[in-house]
Coordinates of C-alpha atoms in Angstrom, one line a residue:
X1 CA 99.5 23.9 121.2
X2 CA 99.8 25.0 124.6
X3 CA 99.4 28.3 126.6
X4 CA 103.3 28.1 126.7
X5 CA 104.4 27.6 123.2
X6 CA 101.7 30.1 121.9
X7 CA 103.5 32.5 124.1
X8 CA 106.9 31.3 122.7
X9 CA 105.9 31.7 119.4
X10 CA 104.7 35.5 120.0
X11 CA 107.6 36.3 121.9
X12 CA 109.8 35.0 118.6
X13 CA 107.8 36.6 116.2
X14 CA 108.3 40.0 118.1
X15 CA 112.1 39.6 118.3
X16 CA 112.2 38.6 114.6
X17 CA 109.8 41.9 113.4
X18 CA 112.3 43.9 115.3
X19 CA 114.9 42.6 113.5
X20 CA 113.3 42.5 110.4
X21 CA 111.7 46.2 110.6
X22 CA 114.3 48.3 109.4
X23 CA 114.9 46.0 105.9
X24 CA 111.1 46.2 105.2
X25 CA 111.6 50.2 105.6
X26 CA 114.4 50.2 103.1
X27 CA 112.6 48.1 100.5
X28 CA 109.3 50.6 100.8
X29 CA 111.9 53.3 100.4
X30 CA 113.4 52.0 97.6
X31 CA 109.6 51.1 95.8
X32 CA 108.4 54.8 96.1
X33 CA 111.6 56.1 95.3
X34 CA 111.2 53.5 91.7
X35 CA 107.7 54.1 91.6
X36 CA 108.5 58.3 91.2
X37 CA 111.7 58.6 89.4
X38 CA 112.1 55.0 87.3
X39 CA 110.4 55.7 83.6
X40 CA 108.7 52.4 82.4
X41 CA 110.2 49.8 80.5
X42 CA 110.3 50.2 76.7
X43 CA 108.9 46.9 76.1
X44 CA 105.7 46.6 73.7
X45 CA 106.1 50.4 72.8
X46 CA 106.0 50.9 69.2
X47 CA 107.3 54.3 68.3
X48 CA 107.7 57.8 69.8
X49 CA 104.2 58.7 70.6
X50 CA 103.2 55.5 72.2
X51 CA 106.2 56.2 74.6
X52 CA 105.2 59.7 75.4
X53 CA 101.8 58.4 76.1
X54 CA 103.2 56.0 78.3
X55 CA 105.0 58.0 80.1
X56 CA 102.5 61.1 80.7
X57 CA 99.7 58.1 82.0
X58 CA 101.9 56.3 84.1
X59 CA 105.0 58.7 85.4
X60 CA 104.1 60.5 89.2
X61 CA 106.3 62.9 88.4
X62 CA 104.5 64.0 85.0
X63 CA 101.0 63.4 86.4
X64 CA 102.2 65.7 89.8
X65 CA 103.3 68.2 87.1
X66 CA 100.3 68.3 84.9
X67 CA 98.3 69.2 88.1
X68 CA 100.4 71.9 88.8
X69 CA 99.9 73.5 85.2
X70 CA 96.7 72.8 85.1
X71 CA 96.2 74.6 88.5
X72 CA 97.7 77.3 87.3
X73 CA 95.5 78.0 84.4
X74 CA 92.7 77.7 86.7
X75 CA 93.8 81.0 87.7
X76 CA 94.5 82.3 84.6
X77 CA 91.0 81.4 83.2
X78 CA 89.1 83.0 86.4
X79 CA 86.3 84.5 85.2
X80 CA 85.9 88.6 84.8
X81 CA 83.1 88.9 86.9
X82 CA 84.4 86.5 89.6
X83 CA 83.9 88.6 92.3
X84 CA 80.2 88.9 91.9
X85 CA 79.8 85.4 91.0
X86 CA 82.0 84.6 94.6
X87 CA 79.3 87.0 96.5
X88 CA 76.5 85.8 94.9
X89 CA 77.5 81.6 95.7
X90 CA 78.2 82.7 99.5
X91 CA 75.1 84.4 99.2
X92 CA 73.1 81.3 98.3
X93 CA 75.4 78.8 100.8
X94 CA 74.0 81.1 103.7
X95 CA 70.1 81.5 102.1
X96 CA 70.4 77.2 102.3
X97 CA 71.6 77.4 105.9
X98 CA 68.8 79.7 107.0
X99 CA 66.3 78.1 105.1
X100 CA 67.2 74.9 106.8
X101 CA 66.9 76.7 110.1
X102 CA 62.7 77.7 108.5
X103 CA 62.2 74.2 107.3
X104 CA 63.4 72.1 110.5
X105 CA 61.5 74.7 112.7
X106 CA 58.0 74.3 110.5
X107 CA 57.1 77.9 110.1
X108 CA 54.3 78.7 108.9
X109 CA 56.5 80.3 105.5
X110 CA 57.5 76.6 104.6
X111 CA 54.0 75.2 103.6
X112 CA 53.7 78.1 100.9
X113 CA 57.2 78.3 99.6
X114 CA 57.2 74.4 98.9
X115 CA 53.8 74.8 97.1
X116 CA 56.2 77.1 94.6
X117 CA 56.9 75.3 91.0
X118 CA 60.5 76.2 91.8
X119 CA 60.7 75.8 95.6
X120 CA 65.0 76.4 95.5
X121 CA 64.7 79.9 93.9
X122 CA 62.0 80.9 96.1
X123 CA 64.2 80.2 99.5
X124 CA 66.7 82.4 97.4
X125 CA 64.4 85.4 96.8
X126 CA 62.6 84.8 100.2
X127 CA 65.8 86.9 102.3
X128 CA 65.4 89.5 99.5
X129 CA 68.4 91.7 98.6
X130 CA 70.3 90.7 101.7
X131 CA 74.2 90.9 101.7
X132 CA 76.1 87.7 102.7
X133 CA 77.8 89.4 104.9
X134 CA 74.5 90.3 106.6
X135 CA 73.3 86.0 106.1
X136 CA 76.4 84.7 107.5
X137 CA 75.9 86.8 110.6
X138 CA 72.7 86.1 111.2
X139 CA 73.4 82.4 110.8
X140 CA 76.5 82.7 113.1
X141 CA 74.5 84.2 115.6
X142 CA 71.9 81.2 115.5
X143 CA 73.7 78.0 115.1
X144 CA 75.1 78.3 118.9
X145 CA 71.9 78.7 120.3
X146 CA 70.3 76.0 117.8
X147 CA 73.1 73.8 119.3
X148 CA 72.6 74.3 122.8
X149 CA 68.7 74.2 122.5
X150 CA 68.7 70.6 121.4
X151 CA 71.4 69.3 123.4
X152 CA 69.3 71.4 126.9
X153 CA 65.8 70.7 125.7
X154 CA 65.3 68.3 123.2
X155 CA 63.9 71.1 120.3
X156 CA 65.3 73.2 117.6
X157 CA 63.6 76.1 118.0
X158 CA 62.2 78.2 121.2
X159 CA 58.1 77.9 122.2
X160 CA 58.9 80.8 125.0
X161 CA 61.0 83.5 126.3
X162 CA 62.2 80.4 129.4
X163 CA 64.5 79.1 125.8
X164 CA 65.8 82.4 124.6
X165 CA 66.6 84.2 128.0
X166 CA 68.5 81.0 129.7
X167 CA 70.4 80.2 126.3
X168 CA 71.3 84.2 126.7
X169 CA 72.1 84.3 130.2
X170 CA 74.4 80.9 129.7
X171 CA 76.5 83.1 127.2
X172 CA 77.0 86.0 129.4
X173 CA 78.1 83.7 132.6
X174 CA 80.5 82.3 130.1
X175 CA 81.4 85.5 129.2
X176 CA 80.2 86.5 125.7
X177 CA 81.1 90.1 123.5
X178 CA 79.3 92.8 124.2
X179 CA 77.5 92.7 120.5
X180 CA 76.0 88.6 121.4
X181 CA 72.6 89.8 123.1
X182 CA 71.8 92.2 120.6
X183 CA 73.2 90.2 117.0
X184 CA 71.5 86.8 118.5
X185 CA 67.8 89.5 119.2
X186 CA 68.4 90.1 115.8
X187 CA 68.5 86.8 114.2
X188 CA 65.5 86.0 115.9
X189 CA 63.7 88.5 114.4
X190 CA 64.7 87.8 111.2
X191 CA 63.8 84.2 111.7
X192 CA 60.7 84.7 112.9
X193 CA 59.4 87.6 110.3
X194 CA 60.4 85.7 107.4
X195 CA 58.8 82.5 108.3
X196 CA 55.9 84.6 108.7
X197 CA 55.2 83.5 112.8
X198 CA 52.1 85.9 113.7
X199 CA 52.9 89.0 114.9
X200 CA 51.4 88.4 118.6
X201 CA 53.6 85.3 118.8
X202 CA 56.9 86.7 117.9
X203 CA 59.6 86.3 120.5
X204 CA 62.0 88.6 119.3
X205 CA 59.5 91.2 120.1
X206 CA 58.2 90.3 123.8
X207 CA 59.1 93.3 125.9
X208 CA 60.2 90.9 128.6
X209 CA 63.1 89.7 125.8
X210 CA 64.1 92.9 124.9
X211 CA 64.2 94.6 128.5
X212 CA 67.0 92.0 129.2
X213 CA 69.0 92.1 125.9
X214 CA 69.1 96.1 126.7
X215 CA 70.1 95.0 130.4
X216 CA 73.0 92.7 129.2
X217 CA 74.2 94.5 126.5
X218 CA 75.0 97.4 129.2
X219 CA 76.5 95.0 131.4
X220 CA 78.9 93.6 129.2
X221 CA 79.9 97.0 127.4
X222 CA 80.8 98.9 130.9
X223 CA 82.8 95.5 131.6
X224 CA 84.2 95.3 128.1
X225 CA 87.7 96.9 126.9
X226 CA 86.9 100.5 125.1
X227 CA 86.8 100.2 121.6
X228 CA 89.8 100.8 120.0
X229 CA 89.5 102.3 116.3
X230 CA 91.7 101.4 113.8
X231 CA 95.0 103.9 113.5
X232 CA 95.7 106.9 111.4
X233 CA 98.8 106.5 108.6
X234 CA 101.8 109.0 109.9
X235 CA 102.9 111.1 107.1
X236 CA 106.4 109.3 107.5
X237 CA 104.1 106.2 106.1
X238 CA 102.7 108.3 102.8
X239 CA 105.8 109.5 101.8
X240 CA 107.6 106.2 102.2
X241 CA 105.0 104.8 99.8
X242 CA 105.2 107.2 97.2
X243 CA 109.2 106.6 97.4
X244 CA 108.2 102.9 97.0
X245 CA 105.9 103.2 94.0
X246 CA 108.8 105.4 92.3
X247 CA 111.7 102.9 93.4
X248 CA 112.6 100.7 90.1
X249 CA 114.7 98.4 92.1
X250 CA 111.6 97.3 94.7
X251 CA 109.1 94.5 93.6
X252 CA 106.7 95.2 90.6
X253 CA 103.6 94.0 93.2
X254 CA 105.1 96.0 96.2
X255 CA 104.8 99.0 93.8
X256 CA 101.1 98.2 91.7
X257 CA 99.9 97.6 95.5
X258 CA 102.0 101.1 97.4
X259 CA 100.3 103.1 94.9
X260 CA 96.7 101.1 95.7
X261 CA 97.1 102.1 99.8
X262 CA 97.7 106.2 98.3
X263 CA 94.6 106.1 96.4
X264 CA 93.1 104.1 99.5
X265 CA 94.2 107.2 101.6
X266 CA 93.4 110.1 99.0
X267 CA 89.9 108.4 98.2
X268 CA 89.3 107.7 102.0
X269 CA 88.6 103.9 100.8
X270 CA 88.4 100.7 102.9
X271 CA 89.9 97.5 101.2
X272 CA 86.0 96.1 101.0
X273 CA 85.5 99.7 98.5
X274 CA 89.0 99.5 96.7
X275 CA 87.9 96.0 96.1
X276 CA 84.4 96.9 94.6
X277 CA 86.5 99.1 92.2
X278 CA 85.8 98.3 88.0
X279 CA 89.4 99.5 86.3
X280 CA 87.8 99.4 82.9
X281 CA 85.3 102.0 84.4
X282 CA 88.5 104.5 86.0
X283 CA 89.5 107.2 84.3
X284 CA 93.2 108.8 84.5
X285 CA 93.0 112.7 83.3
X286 CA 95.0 115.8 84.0
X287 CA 92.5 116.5 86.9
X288 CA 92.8 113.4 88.2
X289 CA 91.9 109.8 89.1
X290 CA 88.2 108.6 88.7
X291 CA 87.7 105.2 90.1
X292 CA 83.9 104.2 90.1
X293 CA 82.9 101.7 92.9
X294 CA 80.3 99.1 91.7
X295 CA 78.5 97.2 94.2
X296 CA 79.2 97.9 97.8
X297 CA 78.3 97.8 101.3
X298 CA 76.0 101.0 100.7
X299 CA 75.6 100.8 96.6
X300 CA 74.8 98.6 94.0
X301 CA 71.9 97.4 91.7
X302 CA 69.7 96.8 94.5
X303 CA 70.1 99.8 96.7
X304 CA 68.8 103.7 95.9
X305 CA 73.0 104.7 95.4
X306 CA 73.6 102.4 92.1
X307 CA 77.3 103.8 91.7
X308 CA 79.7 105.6 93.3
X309 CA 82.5 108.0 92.3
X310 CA 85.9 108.2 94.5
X311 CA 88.1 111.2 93.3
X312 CA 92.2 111.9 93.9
X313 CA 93.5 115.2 92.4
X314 CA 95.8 115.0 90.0
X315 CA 98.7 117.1 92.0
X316 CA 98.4 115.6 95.5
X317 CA 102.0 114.5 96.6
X318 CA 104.1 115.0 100.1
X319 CA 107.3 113.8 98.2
X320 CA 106.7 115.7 95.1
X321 CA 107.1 112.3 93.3
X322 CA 104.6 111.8 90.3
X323 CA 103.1 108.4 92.0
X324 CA 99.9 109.0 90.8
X325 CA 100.7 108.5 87.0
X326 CA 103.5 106.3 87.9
X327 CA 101.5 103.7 89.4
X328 CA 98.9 104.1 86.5
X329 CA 101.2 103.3 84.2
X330 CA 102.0 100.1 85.9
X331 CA 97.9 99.2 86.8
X332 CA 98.0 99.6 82.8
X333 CA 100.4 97.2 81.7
X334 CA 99.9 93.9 80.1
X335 CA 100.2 91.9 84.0
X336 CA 97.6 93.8 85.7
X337 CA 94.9 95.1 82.6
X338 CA 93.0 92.5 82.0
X339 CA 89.0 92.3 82.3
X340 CA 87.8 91.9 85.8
X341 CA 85.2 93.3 88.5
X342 CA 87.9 93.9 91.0
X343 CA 91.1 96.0 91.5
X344 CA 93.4 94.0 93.1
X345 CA 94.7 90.7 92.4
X346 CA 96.9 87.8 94.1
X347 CA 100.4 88.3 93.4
X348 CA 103.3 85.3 93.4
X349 CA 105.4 84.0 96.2
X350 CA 108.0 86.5 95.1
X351 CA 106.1 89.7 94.2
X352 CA 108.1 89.8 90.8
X353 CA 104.0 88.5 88.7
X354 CA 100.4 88.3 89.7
X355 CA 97.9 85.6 89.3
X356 CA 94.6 86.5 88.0
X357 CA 92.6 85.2 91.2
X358 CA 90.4 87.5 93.1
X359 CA 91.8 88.7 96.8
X360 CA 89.0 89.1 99.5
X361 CA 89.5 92.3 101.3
X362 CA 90.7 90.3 105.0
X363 CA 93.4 88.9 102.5
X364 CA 94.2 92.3 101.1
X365 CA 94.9 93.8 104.7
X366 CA 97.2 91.3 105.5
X367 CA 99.2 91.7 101.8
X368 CA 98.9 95.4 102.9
X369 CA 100.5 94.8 106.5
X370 CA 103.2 93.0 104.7
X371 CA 103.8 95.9 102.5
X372 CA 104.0 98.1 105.7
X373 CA 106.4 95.7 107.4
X374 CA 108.8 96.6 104.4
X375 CA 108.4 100.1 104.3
X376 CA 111.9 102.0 104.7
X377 CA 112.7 105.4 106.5
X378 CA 112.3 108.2 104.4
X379 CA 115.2 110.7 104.3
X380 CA 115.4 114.5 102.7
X381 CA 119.0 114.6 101.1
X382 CA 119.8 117.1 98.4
X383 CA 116.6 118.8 98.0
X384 CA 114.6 115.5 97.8
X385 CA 113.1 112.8 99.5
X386 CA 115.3 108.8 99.4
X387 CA 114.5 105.6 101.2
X388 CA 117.1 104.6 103.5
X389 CA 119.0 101.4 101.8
X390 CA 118.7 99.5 105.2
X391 CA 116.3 101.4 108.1
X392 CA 113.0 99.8 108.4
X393 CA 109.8 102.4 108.7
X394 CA 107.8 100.4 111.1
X395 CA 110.1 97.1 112.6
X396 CA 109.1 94.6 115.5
X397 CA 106.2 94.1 113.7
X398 CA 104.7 97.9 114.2
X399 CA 102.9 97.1 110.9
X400 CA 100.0 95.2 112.7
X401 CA 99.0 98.5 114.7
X402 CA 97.4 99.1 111.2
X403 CA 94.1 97.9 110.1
X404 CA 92.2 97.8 106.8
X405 CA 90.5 100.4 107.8
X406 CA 93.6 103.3 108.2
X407 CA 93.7 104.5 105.4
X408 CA 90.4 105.8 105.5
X409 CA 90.6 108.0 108.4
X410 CA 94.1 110.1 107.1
X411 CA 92.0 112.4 104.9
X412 CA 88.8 113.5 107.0
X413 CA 91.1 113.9 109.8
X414 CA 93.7 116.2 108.0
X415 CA 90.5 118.3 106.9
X416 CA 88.7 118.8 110.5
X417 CA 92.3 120.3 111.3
X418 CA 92.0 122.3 108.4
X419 CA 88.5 123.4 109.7
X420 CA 86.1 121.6 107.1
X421 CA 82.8 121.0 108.5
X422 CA 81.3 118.3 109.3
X423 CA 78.9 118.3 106.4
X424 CA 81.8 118.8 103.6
X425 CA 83.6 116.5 105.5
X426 CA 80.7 113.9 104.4
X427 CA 81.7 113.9 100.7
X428 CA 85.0 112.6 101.3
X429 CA 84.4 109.3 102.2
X430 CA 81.1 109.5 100.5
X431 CA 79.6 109.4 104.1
X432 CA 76.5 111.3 103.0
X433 CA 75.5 108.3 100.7
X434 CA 75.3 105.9 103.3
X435 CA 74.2 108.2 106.0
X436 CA 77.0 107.5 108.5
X437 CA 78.9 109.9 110.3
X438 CA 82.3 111.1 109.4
X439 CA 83.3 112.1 112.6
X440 CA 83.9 108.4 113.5
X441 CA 86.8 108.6 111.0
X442 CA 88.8 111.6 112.6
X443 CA 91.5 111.0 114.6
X444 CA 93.2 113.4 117.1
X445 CA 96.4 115.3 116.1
X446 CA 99.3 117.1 117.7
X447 CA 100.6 120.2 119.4
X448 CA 100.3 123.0 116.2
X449 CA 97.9 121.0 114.3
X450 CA 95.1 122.3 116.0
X451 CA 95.8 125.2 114.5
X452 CA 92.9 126.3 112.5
X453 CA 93.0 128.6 109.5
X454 CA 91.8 132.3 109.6
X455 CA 88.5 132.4 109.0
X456 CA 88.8 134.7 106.1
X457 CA 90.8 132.2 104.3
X458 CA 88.2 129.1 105.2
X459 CA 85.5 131.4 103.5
X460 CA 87.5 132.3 100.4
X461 CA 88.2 128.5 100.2
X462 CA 85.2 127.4 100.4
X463 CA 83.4 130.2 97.8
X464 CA 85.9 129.5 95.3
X465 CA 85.9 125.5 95.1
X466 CA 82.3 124.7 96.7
X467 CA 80.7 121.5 98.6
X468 CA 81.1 119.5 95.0
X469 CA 85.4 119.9 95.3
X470 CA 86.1 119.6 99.1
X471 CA 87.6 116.8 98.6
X472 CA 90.3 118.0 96.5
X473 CA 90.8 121.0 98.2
X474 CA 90.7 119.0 101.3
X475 CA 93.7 116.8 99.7
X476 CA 95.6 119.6 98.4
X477 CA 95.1 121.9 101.9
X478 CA 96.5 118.4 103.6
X479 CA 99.5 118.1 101.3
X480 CA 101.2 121.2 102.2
X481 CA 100.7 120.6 106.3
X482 CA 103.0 120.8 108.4
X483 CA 101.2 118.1 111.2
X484 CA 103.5 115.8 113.0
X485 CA 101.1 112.8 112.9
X486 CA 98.3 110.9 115.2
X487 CA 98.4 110.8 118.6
X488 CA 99.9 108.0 120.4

């Protein structure tokens, strides 16, 4: 056949697929569609149990639906101490990663840990009682510079400052955050101690290294954007939610999670510590709510603090609505009591049920935002407080000027306007357990609320209810303010 026909017999085949194309299309169409809704012949089934058997093996729309089911028992069957078990595998995915980083590098750590009967479980206990939060920084902060050191110089891992300081100084002419020199300095370190590199030979600690990772970390924080901490709740905001956990027309989830955001405010809790919460270790009383916080970012088994106590009094409302045991009542019911290590759960697409799957605390803040963006306008009409039916609290998405971290600032800030001290101010938050300062918690305040009590009255309050109860006279004192709300 010649060039000609050859291109004859393309240019016919062409004209005839376009032709052809849209049947072929109806005739896969019609194939799925049989293939999906079309139940199998009866032919060669014997009686009713053979046909259901057929049918469950071979239908796509029963096989599509058994998944689903079977999905959701997955989440039904979720284990009570899931959060701990969750930790504890991200933990170990982040000890692999960094013991990878040991191995591939040949410290001088490797030869005696693969010497070990068990070499796995000695990687694991080799970063001791290290969070995986702290790991997956650490390992964040390395994998760039691992990258860029092989593709720039062959290696994966430095022999000399020349490595570290032009990896370093790439970042900053890219234009890196102002916390890169100092978290990557860090990594280093923690590299280079726990594969046991001699002291002498440690590049983390070279004077030279750290005179420039002081130098750039001041460069890039007088060029960086001031740091911007997370908002204070307006009081508008608390009394809305205590409407909301009252209001028997609103979501049952809306409600169970308005009445968790109070207790985040009144316990001066951050949704990592309302998440470390054990309910079947909380206490409800006339004096009160007792939540006990297991393991967290400053307690657990392995630190000095095992356990921690978070306290709201049993009185503390702005609406005079009962939300405290209201709410309660509703963590109590058959939905939301069941055995777990956490407080909060995921709730369905409509809010109306909850599945028993653990939310991570970055999920929580946005199901929290979402509750915000709801929130409606509070109004005083006949001697008590009502939602309005339409008027939105916080619209044009006003909710995202909030962060997880809010509702821990409302409290110590209402009590240094009160004219608590610093040191009483410690025990609200539980600041004195982890050492931290409270006074990064307090936000300014307007006009009146400056106003500081007489002394006289600060000294009676404190004799009478002591360094042990400033937090509930802190809450109670904050209740009956008269303070407009943060400062814009």
């Amino acid at each position: 056949m010649c060039g000609q026909d050859v291109r004859n017999a393309s240019a016919e085949m062409i004209r005839w697929q376009s032709v052809s194309a849209p049947a072929f299309k109806r005739l896969r169409m019609q194939s799925v569609a049989d293939g999906l809704f079309v139940l199998p012949s009866p032919q060669g089934i014997i009686d009713v149990r053979d046909s259901f058997s057929s049918i469950t093996q071979s239908s796509t729309v029963v096989v599509l639906e058994l998944a689903s089911k079977k999905r959701q028992r997955k989440y039904k069957d979720e284990a009570p101490d899931v959060r701990a078990k969750k930790l504890d595998a991200e933990r170990k995915k982040y000890t692999v990663f960094l013991a990878n980083v040991i191995k591939t590098a040949k410290l001088p750590v490797v030869q005696i840990v693969e010497s070990l009967d068990d070499p796995f479980s000695g990687w694991v206990h080799l970063f001791a009682a290290r969070r995986a939060n702290t790991l997956k920084n650490r390992y964040k902060s390395w994998r760039p510079f691992q990258n860029w050191l092989e593709l720039h110089r062959g290696r994966i891992f430095p022999l000399n400052c020349k490595d570290i300081i032009d990896y370093m100084q790439f970042r900053v002419d890219e234009g890196c955050g102002k916390t890169v020199p100092e978290s990557f300095s860090i990594a280093l370190n923690l590299i280079e101690v726990l594969g046991r590199v001699p002291e002498d030979q440690q590049l983390s600690k070279e004077s030279l290294w750290l005179g420039h990772v002081k130098s750039w970390s001041a460069e890039l924080a007088a060029d960086s954007p001031p740091r911007r901490p997370a908002e204070m709740y307006t009081v508008a905001m608390i009394v809305a939610l205590e409407l909301t956990v009252e209001d028997e027309f609103e979501t049952i989830f809306a409600r169970a999670l308005a009445w968790v955001v109070l207790v985040m405010v009144w316990g001066a809790l951050r949704c990592d510590d309302i998440q470390s919460v054990l309910p079947h270790r909380s206490h409800f009383s006339r004096f009160g709510l007792r939540l006990l916080l297991g393991k967290t970012k400053t307690t657990g088994p392995d630190k000095p603090q095992k356990e921690v106590i978070a306290h709201v009094h049993r009185t503390i409302s702005l609406s005079g609505v009962d939300w405290l045991e209201i709410g309660h009542d509703i963590w109590k019911s058959d939905a939301f009591s069941y055995r777990r290590d956490y407080l909060v759960m995921e709730p369905r697409k409509d809010w109306e049920g909850v599945r028993r799957k653990f939310v991570p605390p970055s999920e929580l803040s946005s199901l929290i935002r979402k509750l915000l963006s709801s929130l409606r306008v509070p109004t005083f009409r006949n001697s008590r407080w009502e939602l309005a039916p339409t008027q939105l609290l916080l619209p044009d998405g006003l909710e995202m000027h909030f962060s997880g971290h809010s509702p821990r600032n409302f409290l110590t800030s209402v009590a240094a306007l009160l004219g608590f001290s610093k040191d009483m101010r410690a025990y609200l938050g539980r600041w004195s357990i982890g050492m931290t300062s409270s006074e990064e918690y307090v936000r300014r305040m307007l006009g009146r609320c400056w106003q500081r009590p007489q002394s006289h009255v600060r000294k009676k309050m404190l004799a009478e209810n002591g360094k042990d109860t400033a937090e509930e006279s802190s809450s109670t004192a904050s209740s009956s303010s008269t303070c407009q709300g943060p400062e814009d």
